Structure formats: C-alpha cells, structure tokens
Amino acid sequence: MGDGRIPLSEPSLDGNELAYLTECVETNWLSSSGPFVERFEAQLADYVFPDGGGHGVAIVNGTAALHMALKAAGVGAGDEVLVSSLSFIAPANAIVHAGAVPVFVDCEPDTWQMDTRLAVDFLRNGCLPRDGGLYNRDSGRRIGALLPVHILGHPVDMDPLVEAAREFGLPVIEDATESLGSGYRGRVVGSLGDIACFSFNGNKLVTSGGGGMIVTRNPDWAGHARHLSTQARSDAQEYIHDRVGYNYRLTNLQAAVGVAQMERMPEKKLAKARIAARYREMAENLGGITFMPTADWADNVFWLSSIRIDAGEFGLESRELLAFLAEKGIETRPLWQPLHRSPAYAGCLRLGGAEADALYGESLSLPSSPGLADSDQDYVIEAISVASNK
Ligand SMILES: *Cc1c(COP(=O)(O)O)cnc(C)c1O
C-alpha cells in the first residue's frame, strides 16, 4: 500500500468488455457500423429517457458530439453561445468549430456550477429581441444557444435557464460529459434541455477508450447529427453528398466496450458515492478543507471527488498540497483554468469570473477511480492529514 502510484482516475474493465471485443473480432464487425453501435445508442437513450422517446447518436468523441449538437440545434456563424467558464475547454472549442463565439459565464460558489441567474440576467438585460431572435446589445450578435456544463458529476441549476430559454426561443445544449448518472430534481441529467452530449473518454464514468454520444428527443436533430457525422451522404450507392459533412463515427470496437461499461453503471455509481462519502468525512474532520458541495435538489454522481482548501486554516496552498501528495505517489489535479483566463480565448466575452478564479486557485480533485481500494484511499486520507499538520 502506498508504494504504487495512485492515479486520479483510471477505468475499471470488470464486466463484459473482453467478451464483447472478442465478439467483434469473431464476427468481423470492427468499424463504424455494427450491432454494438446501435446497442450503445439505444442503451444511453433509454438511460437518459427512461420513459422512452430518446434518440442516441454515437460520435467519435465528446468534443465532436458537442460540435454536432451545436450544428443540429441551428447554431451558425457569428452566433454567441453562453457556456460555463469553469470547465474543461472542449465545449468552448466546439462552439468555435461551429463558427460561433463563446460567452463565458461564471460559476456560483454553492454548487461550483454555472451561475444560471447571471446568464438569465444577461439574456433579459444585456440582450434585445429582434426579428424573432435575441441579440447581444453590445456586440450586436445573435444568441445561438445556451451550453451549461455539468462539471464533476453535479448538475447545473437548470430550471431558471430552461425557463428563460423557452421565453426567448433559445436551444439548450447540455454538456453532460462529466455527469452521466446524475440527477436534477428527480430528472436524469441529459434530459433537461433540448439535446445533450456525453463523452466516453478514458477517465469518464463510462469509457469506450474514446467516444461520445448525442442524446435528444428531437428526431430531426438526431437525424441531422447522424447525417452530418457520416459525411452527409444522401445516396449510399452513388456516393452523393448534399453538403460538407464530417467523419465523426464511432467504431463497433469502441461501442462494444461502451456497452459493457454501461451495464456496470449501478456499480460504478455506488463506487463513486462510497469514495465521496469517505473524503467528505475526512474534510469534516480536518480544518481548512471543504468537500465539493451537493445541492439538496441534486443527485451527485461524484465523477471526481474534489476539495476546496482554505490555505490560511489548512496551512498549505492547493498547489503545495498537490506537490506534497505527488511526492507520495498520489495524483491530484486542479480544476481547469477558467476559460475566460485561457490564452486560447484571450479577449473573449464573459459574465463575471471571480468565483471561477477563486475556485480554480483553491481546489483539487482527488483520486476517484471506481476501482480505488479502501486501503489506497486510507493512504490518501492519511497523507492529507499529515500535510494539514505540517
Ligand atoms: C471530457 C469532456 C468533454 C469531451 O471530451 P472528449 O475527450 O472529446 O470525449 C467535453 N466537455 C467536458 C466538460 C469534459 O470533461
């Protein structure tokens, strides 16, 4: 214990992964069509919409899924899209890939998620309705969509945002890549807006090695996203393409792993909750550390258990703790540089940002692999306690 490295997050391949991959090889179905792709799509659509009516479109990764969702939702060149500032950079990049412009929205300290009241205030007071659209008063650009990112396994407070979106006729695209399995006021994350995107990257709750998915109840949008992501081929025999498309298909091999992983969702959720409960207890017993908050309306899936450090009380800054733990073979990670600070988005539009800046400076994500052994977690907790007494 403690002599090996404890990673931040590694997958558990403890289900039917190998059996399904073997089936792919034995049946010669490897590439971008095949039975596992369809099974995976149905499985996720049914998970997000348990009452039925959902459509899943498998995509090569989460970033590409976001790109396709933006196109399906009608976001076009020069549109502005409101997106969380405290997020991995993928949704902002997808907005730019779609020809649009991100507007970064600060987070709120009670949930660490997008401050939806700030976003709604901007829609009401910083924008003007005109010609059936809503336009930014300052830039003159049309608002194309709202793209809340449910970070770390906790949902964004969606109701105020969705209500304003309905009022102004704006599509809501959920980046649910980090929060598969979480819930909001009794509803499944991914079913809260008009279209949602998931990622099956190696460190996500469910992985297919790499992969992504769009889920929506809108059959036209699902069809459009499928068409665009398969080179927009309108005649399969004659190879006629009605527009410029993309090669964003997921392979049957990847989907086979994804199907096996989805079957283990209940176990994965339980593992994440158990890990989170032990870190929360640690935080309650140590001065200067708070565990990531969970709102009373949220079913948190705790994708990455994270803590916020009050350096004055704890005795170390977050990055000092990171270095101390790294020396002991424990991998931790800061949250992401807020996107309004990113060199990639210099000069961007933004609504606030001070809360995201503070959280970025003070927070760390802790080892949270679904297969994390109790003894390894003991070692992490012990190391953090030792650090607090330094
Ligand atoms: C992981 C992730 C994505 C998608 O990542 P891919 O590697 O492209 O699958 C998108 N948004 C967020 C917030 C993520 O964490």
Short mmCIF file of C-alpha atoms and ligand atoms in Angstrom, two decimals:
data_model
loop_
_atom_site.label_atom_id
_atom_site.label_comp_id
_atom_site.label_asym_id
_atom_site.label_seq_id
_atom_site.Cartn_x
_atom_site.Cartn_y
_atom_site.Cartn_z
CA MET A 1 0.00 0.00 0.00
CA GLY A 2 1.28 3.39 -0.97
CA ASP A 3 4.28 2.06 -2.85
CA GLY A 4 2.50 2.14 -6.20
CA ARG A 5 1.20 5.30 -7.79
CA ILE A 6 -2.42 6.18 -7.07
CA PRO A 7 -3.87 7.76 -10.21
CA LEU A 8 -6.55 10.42 -10.30
CA SER A 9 -8.91 8.26 -12.30
CA GLU A 10 -8.49 5.02 -14.18
CA PRO A 11 -11.14 2.82 -15.76
CA SER A 12 -12.41 -0.47 -14.33
CA LEU A 13 -12.83 -3.05 -17.08
CA ASP A 14 -14.53 -5.62 -14.87
CA GLY A 15 -17.57 -6.52 -16.96
CA ASN A 16 -18.16 -7.94 -20.44
CA GLU A 17 -15.57 -5.75 -22.20
CA LEU A 18 -13.34 -8.62 -23.32
CA ALA A 19 -16.25 -10.89 -24.29
CA TYR A 20 -17.80 -8.17 -26.46
CA LEU A 21 -14.49 -7.23 -28.08
CA THR A 22 -13.94 -10.90 -28.87
CA GLU A 23 -17.38 -10.98 -30.44
CA CYS A 24 -16.39 -8.05 -32.69
CA VAL A 25 -13.28 -9.88 -33.85
CA GLU A 26 -15.06 -13.19 -34.37
CA THR A 27 -17.91 -11.61 -36.32
CA ASN A 28 -15.62 -9.26 -38.27
CA TRP A 29 -17.63 -6.18 -37.22
CA LEU A 30 -14.92 -3.71 -36.29
CA SER A 31 -15.63 -0.44 -37.95
CA SER A 32 -18.17 2.30 -37.86
CA SER A 33 -21.33 0.34 -38.27
CA GLY A 34 -22.22 -2.77 -36.37
CA PRO A 35 -24.56 -4.14 -33.76
CA PHE A 36 -22.74 -2.70 -30.74
CA VAL A 37 -23.01 0.86 -32.10
CA GLU A 38 -26.79 0.51 -32.24
CA ARG A 39 -26.98 -1.20 -28.88
CA PHE A 40 -24.88 1.50 -27.27
CA GLU A 41 -27.08 4.23 -28.75
CA ALA A 42 -30.27 2.61 -27.52
CA GLN A 43 -28.78 1.88 -24.11
CA LEU A 44 -27.81 5.51 -23.45
CA ALA A 45 -31.01 6.95 -24.94
CA ASP A 46 -33.06 4.67 -22.65
CA TYR A 47 -30.93 5.56 -19.65
CA VAL A 48 -31.43 9.31 -20.17
CA PHE A 49 -35.09 8.97 -21.19
CA PRO A 50 -36.40 6.01 -19.16
CA ASP A 51 -39.94 6.71 -20.40
CA GLY A 52 -38.81 6.27 -23.99
CA GLY A 53 -38.67 8.63 -26.94
CA GLY A 54 -34.93 9.32 -26.77
CA HIS A 55 -32.54 9.04 -29.71
CA GLY A 56 -28.83 8.34 -29.32
CA VAL A 57 -26.27 9.19 -31.98
CA ALA A 58 -22.81 7.71 -31.38
CA ILE A 59 -19.96 10.10 -32.21
CA VAL A 60 -16.20 9.65 -32.22
CA ASN A 61 -15.64 11.71 -29.04
CA GLY A 62 -17.36 14.16 -26.73
CA THR A 63 -15.92 17.26 -28.37
CA ALA A 64 -17.19 16.16 -31.78
CA ALA A 65 -20.56 15.33 -30.20
CA LEU A 66 -20.77 18.91 -28.90
CA HIS A 67 -19.87 20.21 -32.36
CA MET A 68 -22.63 18.12 -33.96
CA ALA A 69 -25.16 19.11 -31.28
CA LEU A 70 -24.46 22.80 -31.91
CA LYS A 71 -24.94 22.31 -35.66
CA ALA A 72 -28.12 20.25 -35.11
CA ALA A 73 -29.50 22.97 -32.84
CA GLY A 74 -29.01 25.53 -35.61
CA VAL A 75 -26.06 27.45 -34.17
CA GLY A 76 -24.34 29.20 -37.04
CA ALA A 77 -21.51 31.52 -37.98
CA GLY A 78 -21.19 34.54 -35.71
CA ASP A 79 -23.76 33.40 -33.15
CA GLU A 80 -22.90 33.73 -29.47
CA VAL A 81 -23.25 30.73 -27.15
CA LEU A 82 -23.34 31.07 -23.36
CA VAL A 83 -21.07 28.43 -21.78
CA SER A 84 -19.62 27.72 -18.32
CA SER A 85 -16.25 29.36 -17.72
CA LEU A 86 -15.16 26.79 -15.14
CA SER A 87 -14.98 23.79 -17.45
CA PHE A 88 -12.66 21.66 -19.50
CA ILE A 89 -12.04 23.57 -22.74
CA ALA A 90 -13.86 21.14 -25.08
CA PRO A 91 -17.28 22.88 -25.21
CA ALA A 92 -15.69 26.26 -25.99
CA ASN A 93 -13.64 24.71 -28.77
CA ALA A 94 -16.75 23.02 -30.18
CA ILE A 95 -18.51 26.40 -30.23
CA VAL A 96 -15.65 27.85 -32.29
CA HIS A 97 -15.62 24.77 -34.56
CA ALA A 98 -19.28 25.54 -35.27
CA GLY A 99 -18.30 29.08 -36.33
CA ALA A 100 -19.80 30.66 -33.21
CA VAL A 101 -18.40 32.75 -30.36
CA PRO A 102 -18.38 31.68 -26.68
CA VAL A 103 -19.61 33.94 -23.88
CA PHE A 104 -18.14 32.63 -20.62
CA VAL A 105 -20.44 32.55 -17.59
CA ASP A 106 -19.05 32.49 -14.04
CA CYS A 107 -19.90 29.73 -11.56
CA GLU A 108 -21.71 30.09 -8.25
CA PRO A 109 -20.00 29.06 -5.00
CA ASP A 110 -22.89 26.97 -3.66
CA THR A 111 -22.62 24.33 -6.38
CA TRP A 112 -19.44 25.29 -8.32
CA GLN A 113 -21.66 25.12 -11.43
CA MET A 114 -22.66 27.78 -13.97
CA ASP A 115 -24.42 30.70 -12.28
CA THR A 116 -27.65 30.42 -14.24
CA ARG A 117 -29.09 33.58 -12.67
CA LEU A 118 -26.19 35.55 -14.10
CA ALA A 119 -26.87 34.03 -17.51
CA VAL A 120 -30.59 34.80 -17.29
CA ASP A 121 -29.88 38.36 -16.17
CA PHE A 122 -27.72 38.81 -19.28
CA LEU A 123 -30.45 37.44 -21.56
CA ARG A 124 -33.01 39.80 -20.02
CA ASN A 125 -30.93 42.94 -19.63
CA GLY A 126 -27.91 42.58 -21.87
CA CYS A 127 -29.82 41.44 -24.95
CA LEU A 128 -32.63 42.70 -27.18
CA PRO A 129 -35.27 40.67 -29.03
CA ARG A 130 -35.38 41.50 -32.74
CA ASP A 131 -36.58 39.71 -35.92
CA GLY A 132 -37.55 36.60 -33.97
CA GLY A 133 -34.08 36.31 -32.40
CA LEU A 134 -32.29 37.60 -29.32
CA TYR A 135 -29.27 39.84 -29.85
CA ASN A 136 -26.41 40.93 -27.58
CA ARG A 137 -26.87 44.71 -27.09
CA ASP A 138 -23.12 45.39 -27.12
CA SER A 139 -21.81 43.09 -29.83
CA GLY A 140 -24.95 43.02 -31.97
CA ARG A 141 -24.55 39.28 -32.44
CA ARG A 142 -27.40 36.78 -32.22
CA ILE A 143 -27.55 34.47 -29.23
CA GLY A 144 -27.46 30.97 -30.77
CA ALA A 145 -27.74 28.62 -27.77
CA LEU A 146 -27.10 28.06 -24.08
CA LEU A 147 -24.48 25.43 -23.21
CA PRO A 148 -24.34 24.67 -19.47
CA VAL A 149 -21.62 22.20 -18.44
CA HIS A 150 -22.46 19.89 -15.52
CA ILE A 151 -18.98 19.66 -14.00
CA LEU A 152 -17.53 16.98 -11.73
CA GLY A 153 -20.74 14.95 -11.50
CA HIS A 154 -23.09 17.64 -10.18
CA PRO A 155 -25.91 19.19 -12.23
CA VAL A 156 -26.25 22.86 -13.09
CA ASP A 157 -29.35 24.53 -11.60
CA MET A 158 -31.22 24.23 -14.89
CA ASP A 159 -34.79 25.38 -14.23
CA PRO A 160 -34.15 29.16 -14.40
CA LEU A 161 -32.04 28.71 -17.52
CA VAL A 162 -34.51 26.48 -19.35
CA GLU A 163 -37.38 28.81 -18.43
CA ALA A 164 -35.56 31.80 -19.96
CA ALA A 165 -34.54 29.72 -22.97
CA ARG A 166 -38.19 28.85 -23.64
CA GLU A 167 -39.17 32.50 -23.26
CA PHE A 168 -36.59 33.62 -25.83
CA GLY A 169 -36.77 30.57 -28.12
CA LEU A 170 -33.17 29.52 -27.49
CA PRO A 171 -31.97 25.90 -27.65
CA VAL A 172 -30.35 24.43 -24.54
CA ILE A 173 -27.44 22.03 -25.11
CA GLU A 174 -26.27 20.15 -22.04
CA ASP A 175 -22.61 19.20 -21.78
CA ALA A 176 -23.28 16.15 -19.61
CA THR A 177 -19.90 14.57 -20.29
CA GLU A 178 -18.86 14.64 -16.62
CA SER A 179 -22.24 13.89 -15.12
CA LEU A 180 -23.62 10.75 -16.69
CA GLY A 181 -25.78 9.18 -13.99
CA SER A 182 -26.53 12.35 -12.05
CA GLY A 183 -29.98 13.75 -11.42
CA TYR A 184 -31.72 17.12 -11.10
CA ARG A 185 -34.97 17.42 -9.17
CA GLY A 186 -35.85 13.81 -9.97
CA ARG A 187 -34.92 14.04 -13.65
CA VAL A 188 -31.93 12.49 -15.39
CA VAL A 189 -29.13 14.82 -16.43
CA GLY A 190 -29.09 14.85 -20.23
CA SER A 191 -32.88 15.12 -20.42
CA LEU A 192 -33.09 18.67 -19.06
CA GLY A 193 -32.53 20.74 -22.18
CA ASP A 194 -33.09 20.10 -25.90
CA ILE A 195 -30.04 17.97 -26.68
CA ALA A 196 -27.21 16.57 -24.55
CA CYS A 197 -23.67 15.37 -25.15
CA PHE A 198 -21.71 12.63 -23.40
CA SER A 199 -18.07 11.58 -23.57
CA PHE A 200 -16.59 8.11 -23.10
CA ASN A 201 -13.01 9.22 -22.78
CA GLY A 202 -10.75 7.02 -20.62
CA ASN A 203 -11.33 8.86 -17.35
CA LYS A 204 -15.11 9.32 -17.64
CA LEU A 205 -17.54 7.24 -15.56
CA VAL A 206 -18.30 5.09 -18.59
CA THR A 207 -15.49 4.76 -21.12
CA SER A 208 -15.15 3.24 -24.57
CA GLY A 209 -11.48 4.16 -24.84
CA GLY A 210 -12.62 7.24 -26.70
CA GLY A 211 -16.10 8.09 -27.78
CA GLY A 212 -19.10 10.33 -27.48
CA MET A 213 -22.85 10.44 -27.88
CA ILE A 214 -25.65 12.87 -28.55
CA VAL A 215 -28.98 12.18 -26.88
CA THR A 216 -32.16 14.06 -27.74
CA ARG A 217 -35.88 13.62 -28.03
CA ASN A 218 -35.87 15.58 -31.26
CA PRO A 219 -35.85 13.05 -34.13
CA ASP A 220 -34.98 15.70 -36.73
CA TRP A 221 -31.96 16.89 -34.77
CA ALA A 222 -30.80 13.32 -34.18
CA GLY A 223 -31.16 12.53 -37.87
CA HIS A 224 -29.34 15.70 -38.86
CA ALA A 225 -26.46 15.00 -36.47
CA ARG A 226 -26.19 11.42 -37.76
CA HIS A 227 -26.21 12.63 -41.35
CA LEU A 228 -23.56 15.32 -40.76
CA SER A 229 -21.32 12.97 -38.78
CA THR A 230 -21.30 10.38 -41.59
CA GLN A 231 -20.03 12.72 -44.37
CA ALA A 232 -23.58 13.89 -45.18
CA ARG A 233 -24.04 11.09 -47.67
CA SER A 234 -27.55 11.27 -49.10
CA ASP A 235 -27.20 8.41 -51.58
CA ALA A 236 -25.27 5.42 -50.31
CA GLN A 237 -24.91 3.74 -53.70
CA GLU A 238 -23.95 6.70 -55.82
CA TYR A 239 -21.97 8.50 -53.12
CA ILE A 240 -23.89 11.71 -53.42
CA HIS A 241 -23.35 14.17 -50.55
CA ASP A 242 -25.77 17.03 -50.07
CA ARG A 243 -23.38 19.20 -48.04
CA VAL A 244 -19.94 19.24 -46.43
CA GLY A 245 -20.02 16.65 -43.65
CA TYR A 246 -17.69 15.17 -41.07
CA ASN A 247 -16.25 11.74 -40.38
CA TYR A 248 -17.25 11.59 -36.73
CA ARG A 249 -18.44 7.99 -36.46
CA LEU A 250 -17.76 5.71 -33.51
CA THR A 251 -16.44 2.23 -34.27
CA ASN A 252 -18.13 -1.01 -33.29
CA LEU A 253 -14.99 -1.93 -31.27
CA GLN A 254 -15.35 1.18 -29.12
CA ALA A 255 -19.10 0.74 -28.78
CA ALA A 256 -18.55 -2.86 -27.60
CA VAL A 257 -16.52 -1.56 -24.66
CA GLY A 258 -19.09 1.18 -24.05
CA VAL A 259 -21.98 -1.31 -23.90
CA ALA A 260 -20.11 -3.43 -21.34
CA GLN A 261 -19.34 -0.32 -19.29
CA MET A 262 -22.95 0.90 -19.35
CA GLU A 263 -24.08 -2.46 -17.98
CA ARG A 264 -21.98 -1.70 -14.88
CA MET A 265 -23.39 1.81 -14.29
CA PRO A 266 -25.08 0.95 -10.97
CA GLU A 267 -21.82 -0.47 -9.53
CA LYS A 268 -19.82 2.49 -10.80
CA LYS A 269 -22.24 4.97 -9.25
CA LEU A 270 -22.09 3.17 -5.91
CA ALA A 271 -18.30 3.11 -6.00
CA LYS A 272 -18.13 6.87 -6.66
CA ALA A 273 -20.60 7.57 -3.84
CA ARG A 274 -18.64 5.44 -1.38
CA ILE A 275 -15.37 7.19 -2.30
CA ALA A 276 -17.03 10.60 -1.96
CA ALA A 277 -18.52 9.76 1.45
CA ARG A 278 -15.11 8.89 2.85
CA TYR A 279 -13.47 12.05 1.50
CA ARG A 280 -16.35 14.12 2.85
CA GLU A 281 -15.83 12.62 6.29
CA MET A 282 -12.13 13.45 6.04
CA ALA A 283 -12.93 17.06 5.12
CA GLU A 284 -15.29 17.34 8.09
CA ASN A 285 -12.53 16.17 10.42
CA LEU A 286 -9.78 18.40 9.07
CA GLY A 287 -9.73 22.19 9.42
CA GLY A 288 -9.45 24.27 6.28
CA ILE A 289 -10.86 21.77 3.78
CA THR A 290 -14.39 21.65 2.43
CA PHE A 291 -15.69 18.84 0.29
CA MET A 292 -17.40 19.70 -3.01
CA PRO A 293 -20.96 20.84 -2.29
CA THR A 294 -24.11 18.97 -3.29
CA ALA A 295 -27.32 20.98 -3.57
CA ASP A 296 -30.41 19.46 -1.92
CA TRP A 297 -32.03 19.20 -5.37
CA ALA A 298 -29.10 17.29 -6.85
CA ASP A 299 -28.23 13.63 -7.21
CA ASN A 300 -24.44 14.00 -7.43
CA VAL A 301 -22.62 11.20 -9.22
CA PHE A 302 -19.24 12.43 -7.84
CA TRP A 303 -17.32 11.82 -11.06
CA LEU A 304 -14.22 13.36 -9.44
CA SER A 305 -14.28 13.92 -5.68
CA SER A 306 -12.88 17.41 -5.17
CA ILE A 307 -11.97 19.61 -2.22
CA ARG A 308 -11.57 23.32 -1.66
CA ILE A 309 -8.70 24.45 0.54
CA ASP A 310 -8.60 27.48 2.79
CA ALA A 311 -4.82 27.88 2.89
CA GLY A 312 -4.89 30.12 5.96
CA GLU A 313 -6.61 27.48 8.03
CA PHE A 314 -5.20 24.34 6.39
CA GLY A 315 -1.60 25.57 6.32
CA LEU A 316 -0.85 24.81 2.66
CA GLU A 317 -1.99 26.26 -0.65
CA SER A 318 -3.74 23.84 -3.04
CA ARG A 319 -0.68 23.55 -5.29
CA GLU A 320 1.58 22.93 -2.28
CA LEU A 321 -0.72 20.10 -1.23
CA LEU A 322 -0.65 18.78 -4.81
CA ALA A 323 3.17 18.71 -4.75
CA PHE A 324 3.25 17.11 -1.28
CA LEU A 325 0.89 14.33 -2.40
CA ALA A 326 2.72 13.85 -5.72
CA GLU A 327 5.87 13.06 -3.75
CA LYS A 328 3.94 10.30 -2.04
CA GLY A 329 2.80 8.88 -5.38
CA ILE A 330 -0.70 10.34 -5.16
CA GLU A 331 -2.03 12.07 -8.25
CA THR A 332 -4.36 15.03 -7.72
CA ARG A 333 -5.36 17.76 -10.15
CA PRO A 334 -6.51 21.37 -10.01
CA LEU A 335 -9.81 22.19 -11.69
CA TRP A 336 -9.39 23.77 -15.13
CA GLN A 337 -8.03 27.25 -15.73
CA PRO A 338 -11.25 29.25 -16.14
CA LEU A 339 -11.82 29.68 -19.86
CA HIS A 340 -12.02 33.47 -19.58
CA ARG A 341 -8.34 33.27 -18.49
CA SER A 342 -7.27 30.87 -21.22
CA PRO A 343 -4.67 32.16 -23.70
CA ALA A 344 -6.78 30.34 -26.31
CA TYR A 345 -9.66 32.73 -25.56
CA ALA A 346 -7.81 35.98 -24.95
CA GLY A 347 -10.16 38.95 -25.31
CA CYS A 348 -13.28 36.78 -25.01
CA LEU A 349 -16.68 37.92 -23.81
CA ARG A 350 -17.54 36.99 -20.24
CA LEU A 351 -20.09 37.43 -17.49
CA GLY A 352 -18.27 37.72 -14.17
CA GLY A 353 -15.50 35.24 -13.44
CA ALA A 354 -14.28 35.99 -9.91
CA GLU A 355 -15.87 32.86 -8.41
CA ALA A 356 -14.31 30.61 -11.05
CA ASP A 357 -10.93 32.26 -10.49
CA ALA A 358 -11.14 31.67 -6.72
CA LEU A 359 -12.23 28.05 -7.08
CA TYR A 360 -9.51 27.37 -9.61
CA GLY A 361 -6.89 28.63 -7.17
CA GLU A 362 -8.20 26.78 -4.15
CA SER A 363 -9.42 23.39 -5.36
CA LEU A 364 -8.06 19.94 -6.12
CA SER A 365 -9.63 16.75 -7.43
CA LEU A 366 -8.59 13.63 -5.51
CA PRO A 367 -8.04 10.03 -6.66
CA SER A 368 -11.53 8.80 -7.62
CA SER A 369 -11.16 5.68 -9.75
CA PRO A 370 -14.23 3.44 -9.40
CA GLY A 371 -11.81 0.63 -8.51
CA LEU A 372 -9.97 2.66 -5.82
CA ALA A 373 -9.18 0.23 -2.96
CA ASP A 374 -10.16 1.27 0.58
CA SER A 375 -6.54 0.80 1.63
CA ASP A 376 -5.37 3.18 -1.11
CA GLN A 377 -7.98 5.73 -0.09
CA ASP A 378 -6.82 5.36 3.53
CA TYR A 379 -3.31 6.17 2.33
CA VAL A 380 -4.54 9.32 0.52
CA ILE A 381 -6.55 10.48 3.54
CA GLU A 382 -3.64 9.82 5.88
CA ALA A 383 -1.29 11.81 3.61
CA ILE A 384 -3.67 14.79 3.56
CA SER A 385 -3.95 14.68 7.36
CA VAL A 386 -0.16 14.66 7.67
CA ALA A 387 0.00 17.64 5.30
CA SER A 388 -2.50 19.54 7.42
CA ASN A 389 -0.26 19.19 10.48
CA LYS A 390 2.83 20.50 8.79
C1 LIG B 1 -14.37 15.05 -21.22
C2 LIG B 1 -15.11 16.27 -21.55
C3 LIG B 1 -15.56 16.54 -22.86
C4 LIG B 1 -15.35 15.65 -24.05
O1 LIG B 1 -14.09 15.14 -24.18
P1 LIG B 1 -13.64 14.15 -25.32
O2 LIG B 1 -12.25 13.82 -24.90
O3 LIG B 1 -13.68 14.91 -26.61
O4 LIG B 1 -14.52 12.95 -25.35
C5 LIG B 1 -16.33 17.67 -23.07
N1 LIG B 1 -16.63 18.50 -22.07
C6 LIG B 1 -16.20 18.29 -20.80
C7 LIG B 1 -16.63 19.24 -19.72
C8 LIG B 1 -15.41 17.18 -20.50
O5 LIG B 1 -14.98 16.99 -19.24
#
